[in-house]
Every structure is written in structure tokens, then in C-alpha cells.
Amino acid sequence: MIIDFHVHCFPDKLAPRAVSQLAATAGIPPRVDGTISGLKESMKRAGVAKSVVLSIATKVTQTENINNWSAEIQDEEIIAFGSIHPEYENWKTELFRIKDMGIKGIKFHPDYQNFFVDDKKMFPIYETAFELGLIVVFHAGVDIGLPAPYHATPERLEKIVRTFPGCKVVAAHMGGFSFWDDVERFLVGTDIYLDTSYSLDFMDGEQAKRIFKNHDVSKILFATDSPWMDQEEAILKLKNLNLDKETENAILGLNAKALLGL
């Protein structure tokens, strides 16, 4: 079973504008149209059994609507995470509602949501999410198209791992896009999950294999960042690293299956 732990989709009416705007900001052409149906067509071509849709509340007013949509789109192929905007006043009630709706986790994008990942004002939100058993995913490192400062660097994420030991934390983009030396310095060997989204094409293959070797292999998750990367091509990129079959199968799906409790 192949599980893509990091994709993005939008409601059909919003997808054309959202994908177009994001593509223009980042200078990256989309590989699919950003709809659920487009994602499922991609999954079928690539042999992906399940994809985890990660949405982000970039405005306070989006929080409840995003979580409602996330609950609605879940089915046998789609697992959707919710989101909490840092300034959303009723965050605790919303986290309990997320849990009650059967959503397994939440996504934060500290750059888009304008907070530093290790800001202690966020700790009560994290603590409640972890107490509820929710998985917390952070965008990590550079976001192409957005300027510095970068709000979720490996060094800052290490503080989260140290503060909340044993909790389910996922650092996207191999722990920090374009900060991979710092990933090795601060995150490799710690109790954090790293996803491969939009990374393997941009980092040295030997460094990727070194991270896989030195980190707990059960905490590496295959991910693409679709629509910004093609799922079929991303699977081939991982396979071209020539990892042993047990490691490859763990990364492609077994680790995510265990983390998601499937």
C-alpha cells in the first residue's frame, strides 16, 4: 500500500483560482488541477492507495469551513487533516470538534499563518492537540515564493520535539526545505516524523540516503506536495535511491499506515 502523506486540494469552485494564484507566487506549474477528482486520477495512475489532504487556515474566518470540508471529503482513498489559525479564539472547542468529526490531525503553515513554530503562545494549542491524539504537521523550511524570515526551521522544530516528547509531530519537506544540513544537525535521530514532500528533486541523493540511514526509518513518510509534484514521478525518484526493499516499503506506506492507525 502506497500512501502519499502530503497533498493539497481545494473545493471544485475554488481550485482554479487557488492553484493559479499559488503557482504564480511560487513560479511552479501544477501537475494536477487541485481538485479531489484530479487527485484521484493521479492516484490511480501512480498506484497510490490513499492520500492525506492538508489544508491551511490562512485567515481566522477560514478555520471552521476548512475543517468542515476536510470531514466531508474523507472516504476510502482520502484522509483529510484540519487546520487551526493561531488567532482563532475558540481553538480548544474546534480541536475537540475536529477529533469528534473523525479527523486524524491538523496542519500548520507558520509562514502563511505568521507565527514562529516555537512561540510559546502556541504551546497550549499543541498540548491540547497532542492530548487528543491528533497528528500535527508543520510546513518546515523555506516556502518557495515567500521571503525570510522562515518560521519553522529545524532548530525551532527541535524545541517542539524536546518540549512535547512522544507526541506525533511531522516536519514536512524532509524536516526543512533547503535547510537539510540543519535537519541533520538538529532533527535526525530525534522523535519526529519527516515527510519527503517536494524534496527529493532538490537535495543531494547521498544526503537523502544518509538521513534515511541515521534517522529512525519508521519515522520517514512518503509524500509529494501534489499538485506541485507528480505522484508517479515522486515514487520513481524514491525508488531510484536504491534503498533496501524493507526500507522502501516502510517509507512508501507502512509507516504512514501505522501512524494513521489504519
mmCIF file of C-alpha atoms in Angstrom:
data_model
loop_
_atom_site.group_PDB
_atom_site.id
_atom_site.type_symbol
_atom_site.label_atom_id
_atom_site.label_comp_id
_atom_site.label_asym_id
_atom_site.label_seq_id
_atom_site.Cartn_x
_atom_site.Cartn_y
_atom_site.Cartn_z
ATOM 1 C CA MET A 1 0.000 0.000 0.000
ATOM 2 C CA ILE A 2 1.401 3.379 -1.062
ATOM 3 C CA ILE A 3 0.259 6.366 0.998
ATOM 4 C CA ASP A 4 1.015 9.944 -0.025
ATOM 5 C CA PHE A 5 1.135 11.781 3.293
ATOM 6 C CA HIS A 6 1.138 15.342 1.929
ATOM 7 C CA VAL A 7 -1.133 16.649 -0.838
ATOM 8 C CA HIS A 8 -3.217 19.766 -1.343
ATOM 9 C CA CYS A 9 -6.711 20.057 -2.800
ATOM 10 C CA PHE A 10 -9.425 22.676 -2.906
ATOM 11 C CA PRO A 11 -13.194 22.686 -3.404
ATOM 12 C CA ASP A 12 -14.029 22.473 -7.111
ATOM 13 C CA LYS A 13 -15.238 26.087 -7.347
ATOM 14 C CA LEU A 14 -12.099 27.449 -5.666
ATOM 15 C CA ALA A 15 -9.462 25.178 -7.177
ATOM 16 C CA PRO A 16 -8.791 27.024 -10.485
ATOM 17 C CA ARG A 17 -8.189 30.372 -8.810
ATOM 18 C CA ALA A 18 -6.316 28.960 -5.800
ATOM 19 C CA VAL A 19 -3.958 26.829 -7.876
ATOM 20 C CA SER A 20 -3.356 29.642 -10.353
ATOM 21 C CA GLN A 21 -2.509 32.150 -7.618
ATOM 22 C CA LEU A 22 -0.223 29.762 -5.764
ATOM 23 C CA ALA A 23 1.531 28.743 -8.972
ATOM 24 C CA ALA A 24 2.157 32.393 -9.851
ATOM 25 C CA THR A 25 3.518 33.164 -6.377
ATOM 26 C CA ALA A 26 5.908 30.219 -6.317
ATOM 27 C CA GLY A 27 6.690 30.057 -10.022
ATOM 28 C CA ILE A 28 5.821 26.355 -10.074
ATOM 29 C CA PRO A 29 3.438 24.817 -12.642
ATOM 30 C CA PRO A 30 0.829 22.497 -11.125
ATOM 31 C CA ARG A 31 0.903 18.836 -12.160
ATOM 32 C CA VAL A 32 -2.817 18.280 -11.488
ATOM 33 C CA ASP A 33 -5.736 20.677 -11.171
ATOM 34 C CA GLY A 34 -6.013 20.754 -7.376
ATOM 35 C CA THR A 35 -9.423 19.075 -7.187
ATOM 36 C CA ILE A 36 -10.250 15.852 -5.376
ATOM 37 C CA SER A 37 -11.224 14.212 -8.665
ATOM 38 C CA GLY A 38 -7.941 15.304 -10.247
ATOM 39 C CA LEU A 39 -6.030 13.892 -7.277
ATOM 40 C CA LYS A 40 -7.837 10.566 -7.534
ATOM 41 C CA GLU A 41 -6.974 10.299 -11.231
ATOM 42 C CA SER A 42 -3.332 10.913 -10.304
ATOM 43 C CA MET A 43 -3.514 8.309 -7.542
ATOM 44 C CA LYS A 44 -4.889 5.725 -9.944
ATOM 45 C CA ARG A 45 -2.089 6.350 -12.453
ATOM 46 C CA ALA A 46 0.590 6.172 -9.763
ATOM 47 C CA GLY A 47 -0.792 3.264 -7.756
ATOM 48 C CA VAL A 48 -1.327 5.354 -4.628
ATOM 49 C CA ALA A 49 -3.929 3.806 -2.333
ATOM 50 C CA LYS A 50 -4.518 6.768 -0.011
ATOM 51 C CA SER A 51 -3.589 10.440 0.090
ATOM 52 C CA VAL A 52 -3.583 12.774 3.076
ATOM 53 C CA VAL A 53 -5.047 16.162 2.135
ATOM 54 C CA LEU A 54 -3.514 19.005 4.136
ATOM 55 C CA SER A 55 -5.386 22.302 4.202
ATOM 56 C CA ILE A 56 -4.319 25.523 5.899
ATOM 57 C CA ALA A 57 -6.457 28.207 7.526
ATOM 58 C CA THR A 58 -4.643 31.333 6.356
ATOM 59 C CA LYS A 59 -7.409 33.512 7.812
ATOM 60 C CA VAL A 60 -9.225 33.197 11.124
ATOM 61 C CA THR A 61 -12.559 33.033 9.313
ATOM 62 C CA GLN A 62 -11.486 30.010 7.273
ATOM 63 C CA THR A 63 -10.930 27.707 10.236
ATOM 64 C CA GLU A 64 -14.352 26.123 10.655
ATOM 65 C CA ASN A 65 -15.106 25.952 6.922
ATOM 66 C CA ILE A 66 -11.824 24.173 6.192
ATOM 67 C CA ASN A 67 -12.446 21.660 8.946
ATOM 68 C CA ASN A 68 -15.998 21.029 7.740
ATOM 69 C CA TRP A 69 -14.735 20.446 4.193
ATOM 70 C CA SER A 70 -11.987 18.158 5.434
ATOM 71 C CA ALA A 71 -14.554 15.990 7.203
ATOM 72 C CA GLU A 72 -16.779 15.919 4.107
ATOM 73 C CA ILE A 73 -14.142 14.747 1.625
ATOM 74 C CA GLN A 74 -12.890 11.771 3.606
ATOM 75 C CA ASP A 75 -13.519 8.357 2.064
ATOM 76 C CA GLU A 76 -11.642 5.122 1.348
ATOM 77 C CA GLU A 77 -8.985 6.972 -0.641
ATOM 78 C CA ILE A 78 -8.861 10.382 1.026
ATOM 79 C CA ILE A 79 -7.732 11.163 4.561
ATOM 80 C CA ALA A 80 -8.049 14.861 5.331
ATOM 81 C CA PHE A 81 -6.473 16.865 8.136
ATOM 82 C CA GLY A 82 -7.923 20.006 9.634
ATOM 83 C CA SER A 83 -6.311 23.311 10.498
ATOM 84 C CA ILE A 84 -6.339 25.888 13.285
ATOM 85 C CA HIS A 85 -5.487 29.525 12.714
ATOM 86 C CA PRO A 86 -3.279 30.753 15.601
ATOM 87 C CA GLU A 87 -5.564 33.738 16.231
ATOM 88 C CA TYR A 88 -8.776 31.685 16.261
ATOM 89 C CA GLU A 89 -10.211 32.302 19.725
ATOM 90 C CA ASN A 90 -12.220 29.094 20.049
ATOM 91 C CA TRP A 91 -9.300 26.847 19.164
ATOM 92 C CA LYS A 92 -9.894 24.427 22.037
ATOM 93 C CA THR A 93 -13.525 23.808 21.130
ATOM 94 C CA GLU A 94 -12.530 23.452 17.485
ATOM 95 C CA LEU A 95 -9.837 20.897 18.278
ATOM 96 C CA PHE A 96 -12.395 18.770 20.126
ATOM 97 C CA ARG A 97 -14.778 19.165 17.159
ATOM 98 C CA ILE A 98 -12.005 18.093 14.768
ATOM 99 C CA LYS A 99 -11.485 14.966 16.856
ATOM 100 C CA ASP A 100 -15.228 14.254 17.000
ATOM 101 C CA MET A 101 -15.510 14.538 13.209
ATOM 102 C CA GLY A 102 -13.012 11.725 12.766
ATOM 103 C CA ILE A 103 -10.154 13.915 11.538
ATOM 104 C CA LYS A 104 -6.789 12.434 12.487
ATOM 105 C CA GLY A 105 -4.591 15.532 12.502
ATOM 106 C CA ILE A 106 -4.032 19.208 11.800
ATOM 107 C CA LYS A 107 -1.671 21.180 9.581
ATOM 108 C CA PHE A 108 0.123 24.408 10.449
ATOM 109 C CA HIS A 109 1.995 26.590 7.976
ATOM 110 C CA PRO A 110 3.891 29.047 10.178
ATOM 111 C CA ASP A 111 4.938 31.224 7.219
ATOM 112 C CA TYR A 112 1.428 31.681 5.830
ATOM 113 C CA GLN A 113 -0.055 31.918 9.326
ATOM 114 C CA ASN A 114 2.646 34.315 10.541
ATOM 115 C CA PHE A 115 3.924 32.717 13.720
ATOM 116 C CA PHE A 116 7.183 31.128 14.798
ATOM 117 C CA VAL A 117 6.730 27.430 15.416
ATOM 118 C CA ASP A 118 8.414 27.588 18.822
ATOM 119 C CA ASP A 119 6.478 30.630 20.051
ATOM 120 C CA LYS A 120 5.213 29.653 23.490
ATOM 121 C CA LYS A 121 1.827 31.216 22.796
ATOM 122 C CA MET A 122 1.237 28.185 20.529
ATOM 123 C CA PHE A 123 2.091 25.610 23.176
ATOM 124 C CA PRO A 124 -1.426 25.338 24.698
ATOM 125 C CA ILE A 125 -2.801 24.597 21.205
ATOM 126 C CA TYR A 126 -0.155 21.962 20.590
ATOM 127 C CA GLU A 127 -0.664 20.425 24.024
ATOM 128 C CA THR A 128 -4.424 20.066 23.547
ATOM 129 C CA ALA A 129 -3.958 18.604 20.060
ATOM 130 C CA PHE A 130 -1.487 16.041 21.376
ATOM 131 C CA GLU A 131 -3.724 15.178 24.341
ATOM 132 C CA LEU A 132 -6.483 14.423 21.823
ATOM 133 C CA GLY A 133 -4.137 12.109 19.957
ATOM 134 C CA LEU A 134 -4.019 14.314 16.867
ATOM 135 C CA ILE A 135 -1.074 14.266 14.481
ATOM 136 C CA VAL A 136 0.421 17.736 13.994
ATOM 137 C CA VAL A 137 2.064 18.516 10.646
ATOM 138 C CA PHE A 138 4.227 21.600 10.157
ATOM 139 C CA HIS A 139 5.433 23.110 6.933
ATOM 140 C CA ALA A 140 9.188 23.218 7.522
ATOM 141 C CA GLY A 141 11.962 25.312 5.995
ATOM 142 C CA VAL A 142 11.701 27.614 3.003
ATOM 143 C CA ASP A 143 8.409 28.089 1.209
ATOM 144 C CA ILE A 144 9.228 28.912 -2.406
ATOM 145 C CA GLY A 145 7.830 32.329 -3.230
ATOM 146 C CA LEU A 146 7.741 33.618 0.343
ATOM 147 C CA PRO A 147 10.515 35.778 1.824
ATOM 148 C CA ALA A 148 12.512 35.290 5.003
ATOM 149 C CA PRO A 149 12.260 35.046 7.930
ATOM 150 C CA TYR A 150 11.326 31.378 7.807
ATOM 151 C CA HIS A 151 9.159 30.470 10.750
ATOM 152 C CA ALA A 152 9.714 26.713 11.077
ATOM 153 C CA THR A 153 13.409 25.899 10.817
ATOM 154 C CA PRO A 154 14.861 22.583 12.027
ATOM 155 C CA GLU A 155 16.383 24.293 15.056
ATOM 156 C CA ARG A 156 12.997 25.695 16.093
ATOM 157 C CA LEU A 157 11.256 22.366 15.424
ATOM 158 C CA GLU A 158 13.757 20.580 17.650
ATOM 159 C CA LYS A 159 12.455 22.694 20.537
ATOM 160 C CA ILE A 160 8.939 21.378 19.887
ATOM 161 C CA VAL A 161 10.147 17.777 19.939
ATOM 162 C CA ARG A 162 12.024 18.409 23.161
ATOM 163 C CA THR A 163 9.049 20.157 24.785
ATOM 164 C CA PHE A 164 6.465 17.545 23.755
ATOM 165 C CA PRO A 165 8.287 14.186 23.842
ATOM 166 C CA GLY A 166 6.458 11.202 22.431
ATOM 167 C CA CYS A 167 3.921 13.275 20.515
ATOM 168 C CA LYS A 168 3.023 12.825 16.850
ATOM 169 C CA VAL A 169 4.877 15.624 15.044
ATOM 170 C CA VAL A 170 5.549 15.623 11.286
ATOM 171 C CA ALA A 171 8.019 18.055 9.713
ATOM 172 C CA ALA A 172 7.261 18.413 6.019
ATOM 173 C CA HIS A 173 9.827 18.707 3.227
ATOM 174 C CA MET A 174 12.361 16.349 4.835
ATOM 175 C CA GLY A 175 12.350 18.406 8.013
ATOM 176 C CA GLY A 176 13.062 21.779 6.403
ATOM 177 C CA PHE A 177 13.193 22.653 2.700
ATOM 178 C CA SER A 178 16.683 23.974 1.833
ATOM 179 C CA PHE A 179 17.731 23.569 5.491
ATOM 180 C CA TRP A 180 18.792 19.938 5.095
ATOM 181 C CA ASP A 181 22.195 20.381 6.756
ATOM 182 C CA ASP A 182 20.337 21.727 9.783
ATOM 183 C CA VAL A 183 17.933 18.790 9.557
ATOM 184 C CA GLU A 184 20.920 16.513 10.045
ATOM 185 C CA ARG A 185 22.214 18.689 12.862
ATOM 186 C CA PHE A 186 19.001 19.238 14.837
ATOM 187 C CA LEU A 187 16.347 16.679 13.833
ATOM 188 C CA VAL A 188 17.936 13.446 12.648
ATOM 189 C CA GLY A 189 17.732 10.928 15.466
ATOM 190 C CA THR A 190 15.005 12.804 17.351
ATOM 191 C CA ASP A 191 11.414 11.675 17.870
ATOM 192 C CA ILE A 192 9.957 13.423 14.829
ATOM 193 C CA TYR A 193 8.483 12.242 11.535
ATOM 194 C CA LEU A 194 9.947 13.626 8.306
ATOM 195 C CA ASP A 195 7.936 13.602 5.087
ATOM 196 C CA THR A 196 9.576 13.593 1.665
ATOM 197 C CA SER A 197 7.247 16.145 0.049
ATOM 198 C CA TYR A 198 8.804 18.298 -2.680
ATOM 199 C CA SER A 199 12.329 17.472 -1.524
ATOM 200 C CA LEU A 200 14.000 14.559 -3.271
ATOM 201 C CA ASP A 201 14.335 16.501 -6.547
ATOM 202 C CA PHE A 202 16.150 19.321 -4.773
ATOM 203 C CA MET A 203 18.510 17.655 -2.314
ATOM 204 C CA ASP A 204 21.586 15.567 -2.892
ATOM 205 C CA GLY A 205 20.710 11.886 -3.164
ATOM 206 C CA GLU A 206 23.542 10.876 -0.881
ATOM 207 C CA GLN A 207 22.318 13.281 1.780
ATOM 208 C CA ALA A 208 18.807 11.886 1.481
ATOM 209 C CA LYS A 209 20.115 8.336 1.922
ATOM 210 C CA ARG A 210 22.240 9.480 4.873
ATOM 211 C CA ILE A 211 19.190 10.972 6.570
ATOM 212 C CA PHE A 212 17.221 7.774 5.941
ATOM 213 C CA LYS A 213 20.079 5.752 7.422
ATOM 214 C CA ASN A 214 20.648 7.870 10.534
ATOM 215 C CA HIS A 215 17.033 8.702 11.376
ATOM 216 C CA ASP A 216 14.531 6.160 12.708
ATOM 217 C CA VAL A 217 13.345 4.689 9.402
ATOM 218 C CA SER A 218 9.866 4.141 10.864
ATOM 219 C CA LYS A 219 9.551 7.924 11.020
ATOM 220 C CA ILE A 220 10.073 8.663 7.305
ATOM 221 C CA LEU A 221 6.870 9.218 5.296
ATOM 222 C CA PHE A 222 6.493 9.259 1.522
ATOM 223 C CA ALA A 223 4.839 12.473 0.388
ATOM 224 C CA THR A 224 4.659 14.584 -2.760
ATOM 225 C CA ASP A 225 3.098 18.023 -2.151
ATOM 226 C CA SER A 226 0.744 17.382 -5.086
ATOM 227 C CA PRO A 227 -0.322 19.333 -7.158
ATOM 228 C CA TRP A 228 3.247 20.701 -7.166
ATOM 229 C CA MET A 229 4.876 17.346 -7.756
ATOM 230 C CA ASP A 230 3.656 14.377 -9.795
ATOM 231 C CA GLN A 231 2.908 11.335 -7.651
ATOM 232 C CA GLU A 232 4.174 8.786 -10.165
ATOM 233 C CA GLU A 233 7.441 10.663 -10.666
ATOM 234 C CA ALA A 234 7.927 11.050 -6.906
ATOM 235 C CA ILE A 235 7.570 7.303 -6.354
ATOM 236 C CA LEU A 236 10.161 6.653 -9.078
ATOM 237 C CA LYS A 237 12.501 9.215 -7.504
ATOM 238 C CA LEU A 238 12.345 7.390 -4.181
ATOM 239 C CA LYS A 239 12.869 4.008 -5.817
ATOM 240 C CA ASN A 240 15.886 5.352 -7.721
ATOM 241 C CA LEU A 241 17.667 5.833 -4.386
ATOM 242 C CA ASN A 242 18.052 2.044 -4.375
ATOM 243 C CA LEU A 243 17.116 1.604 -0.749
ATOM 244 C CA ASP A 244 16.652 -1.926 0.516
ATOM 245 C CA LYS A 245 13.141 -3.227 -0.118
ATOM 246 C CA GLU A 246 12.130 -3.266 3.541
ATOM 247 C CA THR A 247 13.085 0.384 3.958
ATOM 248 C CA GLU A 248 11.426 1.365 0.690
ATOM 249 C CA ASN A 249 8.143 -0.328 1.615
ATOM 250 C CA ALA A 250 8.193 1.251 5.065
ATOM 251 C CA ILE A 251 8.632 4.743 3.631
ATOM 252 C CA LEU A 252 6.125 4.287 0.810
ATOM 253 C CA GLY A 253 3.276 3.303 3.071
ATOM 254 C CA LEU A 254 3.788 1.080 6.089
ATOM 255 C CA ASN A 255 4.997 3.931 8.301
ATOM 256 C CA ALA A 256 2.042 6.130 7.404
ATOM 257 C CA LYS A 257 -0.352 3.218 7.875
ATOM 258 C CA ALA A 258 0.931 2.760 11.418
ATOM 259 C CA LEU A 259 0.927 6.475 12.245
ATOM 260 C CA LEU A 260 -2.625 6.919 10.928
ATOM 261 C CA GLY A 261 -3.854 3.821 12.741
ATOM 262 C CA LEU A 262 -5.209 2.197 9.578
#
